[in-house]
Amino acid sequence: MYTASILGVIKAYIFDANNPYRDKAMSMLRRIVVEPVFGISLAIAVIAFVTGAVNPNFWTVENWEAILRWIIALSVMAMGESFVLISGGIDLSVGSIAAASGMVLAYLIHCIGIPIPISIFLTLLFGLSIGLFHGAFVSILSPPFPQIMPAFLITLVSKIFFGGFAQAITLGWPIVLHQYRALALVSTTPILVTILLITAILSIYIQRFSILGRYVYAVGGNIDVARISGVPINKVRLFVYGYSGVCAALAGVINTSLMMTAYPGTGLGMELFAIASNAVGGVSLAGGEGMALGAIIGSFLIGLIRNSLVLTGVSPYWIESVTGIILAVAVVTDLYRRLRIR
Amino acid sequence: MYTASILGVIKAYIFDANNPYRDKAMSMLRRIVVEPVFGISLAIAVIAFVTGAVNPNFWTVENWEAILRWIIALSVMAMGESFVLISGGIDLSVGSIAAASGMVLAYLIHCIGIPIPISIFLTLLFGLSIGLFHGAFVSILSPPFPQIMPAFLITLVSKIFFGGFAQAITLGWPIVLHQYRALALVSTTPILVTILLITAILSIYIQRFSILGRYVYAVGGNIDVARISGVPINKVRLFVYGYSGVCAALAGVINTSLMMTAYPGTGLGMELFAIASNAVGGVSLAGGEGMALGAIIGSFLIGLIRNSLVLTGVSPYWIESVTGIILAVAVVTDLYRRLRIR
Amino acid sequence: MRGISRTTLAIVIIAVVVIAAVAGFLVWRYYFATPPKKMVFVVIGKSVHPYWSVVEAGVKKAGQELGVEAIFWVPSKEDVPAQLSTMDTYIAQNVAGIAIAPSDPSAATPYINKALEKGIPVITIDTDAAQSNRLAYLGTGNYRAGWLAGLLAWQCLKEKGYAKPGATVKVAILTGSLTAANSLERIAGFQHAIGNASKKDPDIGGNINIVWLGPYNDEEDAAKALSLASSVLASHPDLHAAFGVYAYDGPAWTKAMEGAGIPPGKICLIEFDVTPDNIPPVKSGYAYATVGQRQYFMGYYGVKLLYNMTKMGVEQALKNFIPGYPNNKIYDTGVDLVSTRTFEFTAPTGEKVKVTSIDDYRNLCVQLGVDPKLLLGE
Amino acid sequence: MHRAPILETVDIWKRFPGVIALKGVSIKVYENEIVGLVGENGAGKSTFLKIIGGILRKDSGKIYWMSREVEFRSPHEALENGVAYVPQDVNILGNLSLYENVFIGRENKSLFLPRDSRREIEASRKVFKELGIDIDPIIKGREVGFSIAQLTLIARAIYFKSKLIMFDEPTSGLGVIETEKLLNIMTRLRDMGVSIIFVSHKIEEVMNVADRIYVLRDGTLVSEYSREQFDLHRIVRDMVAREVKEFFPKEKVEIGNIIMEVKNLSDTVGFVKNVNFYVRRGEILGIYGIAGSGRTEMALTLIGFRPKKSGTIVIDGKTVEIRRPRDAINHGIGYLPEDWRLSLVLIMSISENISLPIINSLRVINLGGLSPIDFSSESKISRDYVNKLRVVPPDIKRRTLYLSGGNKQKVAIAKLLASRSKILILDEPTHGIDVGAKVEIRKLMCDIAKEGKAVILISSELPEVINMSDRILVMREGTIVAEFSRDEASEEKIARAAIL
Ligand SMILES: Nc1ncnc2c1ncn2[C@@H]1O[C@H](COP(=O)(O)OP(=O)(O)OP(=O)(O)O)[C@@H](O)[C@H]1O
Ligand SMILES: Nc1ncnc2c1ncn2[C@@H]1O[C@H](COP(=O)(O)OP(=O)(O)OP(=O)(O)O)[C@@H](O)[C@H]1O
Ligand SMILES: [Mg+2]
Ligand SMILES: [Mg+2]
């Protein structure tokens, strides 16, 4: 029903030539959706088609719920990362922050006994403060250094530090949270979808429609020009790293809620997939280009590939390699297309 | 003895005021060694001093051999990576190439029965061809794209692919090579040191003294200007990725020889340390700056930290976190110093 | 001159998505009309590792014998979300039965229970998830295996005369993960066994100082394991005992000892797993023994048990298979302790511990239907 | 007297998304000849040269090089064939030394051989001297300013005497003296057998040295003049398709009281030493100096882009604290960098660039940083300025990266004007801009002054400084050494003050 009404709206826009908003809406649609998404959407469609042909269970609601459940944390993380990448930096710490946040959340709930909503809030604050620290460090050193250098170094250090920290607080043992029923609510499908939607809308709004977003692109495009044009470059960087930290912490909360256990290894190394989602989704690693939607699509592609390899029964030993090949094909198609548009 | 003679030469240069070459040599020394290395060397000295005070076993030959053994594969890999980074790209695949190379080497020796030297040669060729492929891919797409984008994507794909490939060829089983005594020669200390020296001298020569080296820096500094100036940018990129591939394969050979068994997991993830070694050693991730020596010093620092944390008896659960902190301090000192020089 | 206009692109995208969706739906309808083919059983392991390759062999064998589709799946490294998301996917597919070796038992619990609620029988193998409603557990606990390794280490320390009243004994542990449950349990078992034995031993009576070094984390990288082992030996040349928690850790210890010039037998090294790589250290005398789990049976019996559950009902199947059911829901697949010779000793804890020689172990393999070459090499 | 042409192009076409840059251009270049190529901004001059130099690929047409049909696929290949291009977008490699910038790509040796740094340093020192600059070629490219970078590129071209050198606006960032030297060198090179294509917006220069002039308009060749037929006004009319009579449309404006006073301004490294000056409402204050005299550094220090050691800035009688460019903007000081690389985010569109400094005020409702941008007024403002300055193509959604050099400069000016500051510092505002637009911009300067604002005009074009300013300051080695009122100023006096 929901789908039907959306389709209705789309139809009205596309086919009703008298609609005065049609052109505006179309151009907005183009700007938000079409541009960054075409090549990858094609890949997604092909994968879906092939998987569906091999294993009809692919098209069941349960399967799509399963796909969704496991990519939301990655999507959220990737959206946060997209801000940092667009601003011309990099955040390698998001995986470790997610891992540490999961442990912190469990610690607050289980060992200290703080109510769940407050614990979640404090956990997000934890992610925020790490992110702000990164932002401050980068701001102090750049300029004169190119942004990527201090960004890489400090977030690498954080990656190592918080990865270790997550292991160390419980000496590697997980914290079990099964008795805290309310926590499981976070990972029910409607709430997950709500989280995704809110984060996505907020991210897209900031990037495409707000002043802050314009500043983020300017800083990533050319930081000297941004500075001479009066852009508050340090505030911008505090914001992007802080946002990325919060998103990472949120991903940690989602992961913990999904498993109702805080396992210190969860999320470690996820930054690679977060960055890859962005790269696949057309966010330029050189800064200044791309958008959060690309990050979502990219992480969706990655999640879909995983699911489809399981469903088509590819040997687990070859799953990684096949993932590599599919990603390569998707990426090459997309780059080639963008090459022609340029 | 070897050390003594080098020291003698250095002493002659420094203290013999009548030596006409003294100034020249000193300025060259400064250019090659002191500039990029000071901050980190300080960190190294402090760590060595503290560790030696806590645990006198630190200064035993065995311990230094142990440090050396592990560092050499990383150094070699990091030197290869330094070329790619200086040229403004990134190579995320080196760890996986090392893993795959180890398996390929074992496969050639054990399953096909090719003589060891030829197998090693073929393995290096394997690394080379992967690297050349990366170089070609990047060259085709960049410009117009900023180099980092295709580089990140294709080497990420390779990282995933070859990581999986290493596991898949034997379904996760290691290949045991104990009977091939000659292979163990590769990892005897003198040979390892020779490998390190040769790679280092070759890398430093190319970067600092050859025409190609200048081109590498030019491509990393500003690829468009380099192109207009008549630099054969595609050849340069074929070279840097190829070199990086060969170095990674060499690291794989060293690892395999050290264990006399090819494990599919050995080397996976090492790219992070290879890149970190460069970042720590002053190689700019934005391209155009830095040198191979920095990569060696950086990997030495990383190896040393690991050794010293074991020797000083830091709780293994906190090793990661402490590593993070030490790295942070070293890096901040160094950045701060360079900030003042600028 | 933009090639295709953006609007065309938009229409093409929508068209492609719609076509894919419709086609997929049609195919699904087509399949839906035909009855399901083979039954599908899924066994989920922890990581790509020789250990799990042996489990896989058992799974495939059972699948062949029963004429069902037996899928074996592992993530490439220990990865809890990857494992659980895959399990979730299989649950969504309504497979006929699932056997899982949870990387994190408590994290897996919601998913095990969810599958059971949907009517999919679930058992655990290798690692138990005791708080969940899983129908049965097949395997020897890693804790138990670690415990036996600890008893072996204690026996060796006694033999070498390191364990004397008032002495200080240094024991180092090397592992591939500080978070994976199997590693944590093996280490806990190992440490508890030595601690227990030292207290219960009549000669010692707890009058001994045990220094624990580690567990050092090599992150499943054999080269890193070697470097850590070398560092440990360099800082503690007087090490008495060493434990390699993951398969390659034993060989890494051995290499490091060779490198440091330590003669075979000086340090009591206990390895884990039987792979071709674990045998040379035993043969050369560097390793006192290695601990092998009979993982083949976890895969083999796991699939058979799940199959029987679907054929004769859960209760009946379990009653036939597990002695002492329903009070006991655990089937012990057993542990082999492999060394150069066959012998038996009574541990201070009062247990009888049996150690088999490599040759006996080879015979045992043949007897149990496992290709010994797979485990022992040539 | 002429034999077969050394270079001949036949019907060259080049299309970019949204524009046709070249619509069938055919020219001939003979040996021992300087050919001038002039045209409005965006006429296609650079595109044409880039196609010959192997940087861009043509869509159709033929190029004959030494009577052989060729298509260079890379600048590398072009250089190997003796065709050198000196780009308009002055850019040298910041991470390499100046001498390396001179020699890179032209070592003509196998890649793995050692470089010959000593010889290269000596040789480049010599060419630099020949061009009249005394600079240590070891310093890094990023440490020198615009004009030294420009000269480095020129040094590179004249050291390797290629058969054909294409200069794309080489004099745009140079002062009179360097320009003079360069023109002399060009004639000398011609006499040595080198052919030259010379693109410039300073038509007089072209007429001075060229043997023939081609005029390009809107991608088509509109006329060709041989030396005897040169006539400034006809050439300009061919270029802009209308009559331009007055090149310096100075208007008399009532001068008010002091709006800004700068006292004791010094930077931390000594490029700016103790600068004192003031500027009044309605005044155009010219600042002249030779390359490296520190004018740009002074301006950058003033607005807080470079670190300041000392100095007080008084605006409207109040001492203000300026620690970063943002403060300067807030206090009403607008700065136009001498190099559009410092004023444009190239991957952003024209309108996004124009609105960047003022985007903060273009909001629908105030939510701080999260305020939504008022897109309609943003595009309205941009469109106004794009039309006013005649940016081509007038598509405000186009990325500035894809604009011609002069149009980039126009957008940079638009960006400054849009911020409606009360004190404007214009650093080389007209360089790279075609004659017609130059006049427009000079008119705009007068209009701004009429509004009671102040304009500080930093320029290396002496006639521009003299004809447009009410008062002229001369800088040398980082400080102000002379001041002239409009009446006492003459080219000779000013030049003497600048050099001595
Ligand atoms: N890479 C590109 N992509 C798209 N359009 C381009 C590109 N390069 C140039 N153009 C367009 O081609 C036209 C000609 O540009 P060109 O740079 O040749 O002008 P020009 O005569 O050199 O002008 P100027 O005097 O300003 O340097 C311009 O309209 C410009 O916008
Ligand atoms: N002859 C020289 N020797 C050494 N350094 C020089 C020389 N000429 C210029 N520089 C350096 O280059 C920088 C700027 O030079 P550039 O020629 O670009 O200045 P400009 O912008 O043309 O002139 P101005 O500084 O007067 O605006 C100066 O900071 C100066 O240090
Ligand atoms: Mg031009
Ligand atoms: Mg200047």
mmCIF file of C-alpha atoms in Angstrom, chain B residues 24 31 35 86 144 202 205-223 225-233 235-236 239 287-289 342, chain D residues 50 54-56 73-76 79 85 87 91-96 99-101 103-118 120 140 142 153 156:
data_model
loop_
_atom_site.group_PDB
_atom_site.id
_atom_site.type_symbol
_atom_site.label_atom_id
_atom_site.label_comp_id
_atom_site.label_asym_id
_atom_site.label_seq_id
_atom_site.Cartn_x
_atom_site.Cartn_y
_atom_site.Cartn_z
ATOM 1 C CA LYS B 24 78.897 17.841 0.929
ATOM 2 C CA ARG B 31 68.886 15.369 3.123
ATOM 3 C CA GLU B 35 65.168 15.356 7.856
ATOM 4 C CA ILE B 86 54.435 9.120 -3.216
ATOM 5 C CA PRO B 144 39.945 12.451 -15.430
ATOM 6 C CA LEU B 202 67.398 0.253 -4.903
ATOM 7 C CA TYR B 205 68.366 5.219 -5.512
ATOM 8 C CA ILE B 206 65.269 5.277 -7.652
ATOM 9 C CA GLN B 207 63.466 7.814 -5.518
ATOM 10 C CA ARG B 208 66.280 10.215 -4.850
ATOM 11 C CA PHE B 209 68.711 9.873 -7.687
ATOM 12 C CA SER B 210 67.048 8.558 -10.807
ATOM 13 C CA ILE B 211 64.949 10.299 -13.383
ATOM 14 C CA LEU B 212 62.124 7.895 -12.749
ATOM 15 C CA GLY B 213 62.093 8.937 -9.116
ATOM 16 C CA ARG B 214 61.609 12.556 -10.036
ATOM 17 C CA TYR B 215 58.698 11.499 -12.213
ATOM 18 C CA VAL B 216 57.147 9.578 -9.349
ATOM 19 C CA TYR B 217 57.241 12.662 -7.156
ATOM 20 C CA ALA B 218 55.907 14.790 -9.994
ATOM 21 C CA VAL B 219 52.951 12.497 -10.583
ATOM 22 C CA GLY B 220 52.175 12.568 -6.879
ATOM 23 C CA GLY B 221 52.619 16.334 -6.671
ATOM 24 C CA ASN B 222 50.219 17.240 -9.439
ATOM 25 C CA ILE B 223 49.405 14.731 -12.101
ATOM 26 C CA VAL B 225 51.082 19.405 -14.460
ATOM 27 C CA ALA B 226 53.280 16.337 -14.691
ATOM 28 C CA ARG B 227 51.422 15.237 -17.792
ATOM 29 C CA ILE B 228 51.671 18.611 -19.478
ATOM 30 C CA SER B 229 55.364 18.669 -18.646
ATOM 31 C CA GLY B 230 55.848 15.543 -20.695
ATOM 32 C CA VAL B 231 56.131 13.028 -17.887
ATOM 33 C CA PRO B 232 55.004 9.613 -19.133
ATOM 34 C CA ILE B 233 52.505 9.323 -16.311
ATOM 35 C CA LYS B 235 54.589 4.331 -17.394
ATOM 36 C CA VAL B 236 55.289 5.832 -14.000
ATOM 37 C CA PHE B 239 56.129 1.083 -12.474
ATOM 38 C CA GLY B 287 51.367 12.183 -2.513
ATOM 39 C CA GLY B 288 54.548 13.850 -3.598
ATOM 40 C CA GLU B 289 56.479 13.776 -0.351
ATOM 41 C CA ARG B 342 57.614 24.601 7.656
ATOM 42 C CA LYS D 50 46.203 22.064 -26.280
ATOM 43 C CA GLY D 54 48.755 16.557 -27.397
ATOM 44 C CA ILE D 55 46.919 17.510 -24.219
ATOM 45 C CA LEU D 56 43.460 17.292 -25.713
ATOM 46 C CA ARG D 73 48.458 11.393 -28.025
ATOM 47 C CA SER D 74 50.279 12.909 -25.075
ATOM 48 C CA PRO D 75 52.337 15.989 -24.283
ATOM 49 C CA HIS D 76 55.233 13.601 -23.939
ATOM 50 C CA LEU D 79 57.650 17.248 -26.855
ATOM 51 C CA TYR D 85 53.324 24.194 -24.916
ATOM 52 C CA PRO D 87 50.233 26.504 -20.422
ATOM 53 C CA ASN D 91 51.135 25.654 -12.392
ATOM 54 C CA ILE D 92 54.427 24.237 -11.436
ATOM 55 C CA LEU D 93 55.117 21.241 -9.270
ATOM 56 C CA GLY D 94 55.187 22.579 -5.743
ATOM 57 C CA ASN D 95 56.970 19.598 -4.311
ATOM 58 C CA LEU D 96 59.890 19.827 -6.739
ATOM 59 C CA TYR D 99 65.343 23.530 -11.568
ATOM 60 C CA GLU D 100 63.529 20.216 -11.562
ATOM 61 C CA ASN D 101 60.494 21.995 -12.882
ATOM 62 C CA PHE D 103 64.020 19.953 -16.638
ATOM 63 C CA ILE D 104 61.272 17.505 -15.850
ATOM 64 C CA GLY D 105 60.027 15.466 -18.744
ATOM 65 C CA ARG D 106 62.864 16.598 -20.965
ATOM 66 C CA GLU D 107 65.801 14.640 -19.614
ATOM 67 C CA ASN D 108 65.778 12.496 -22.724
ATOM 68 C CA LYS D 109 67.474 9.657 -20.970
ATOM 69 C CA SER D 110 66.439 6.227 -19.860
ATOM 70 C CA LEU D 111 64.232 6.372 -16.797
ATOM 71 C CA PHE D 112 66.504 4.406 -14.537
ATOM 72 C CA LEU D 113 69.613 6.489 -15.140
ATOM 73 C CA PRO D 114 70.755 8.935 -12.498
ATOM 74 C CA ARG D 115 69.772 12.555 -12.917
ATOM 75 C CA ASP D 116 72.425 15.156 -13.395
ATOM 76 C CA SER D 117 71.341 17.634 -10.774
ATOM 77 C CA ARG D 118 74.456 19.776 -10.755
ATOM 78 C CA GLU D 120 70.592 21.104 -14.247
ATOM 79 C CA LYS D 140 60.718 24.462 -4.007
ATOM 80 C CA ARG D 142 55.462 25.903 -3.683
ATOM 81 C CA LEU D 153 57.521 27.705 -17.229
ATOM 82 C CA ARG D 156 61.583 25.648 -19.456
#
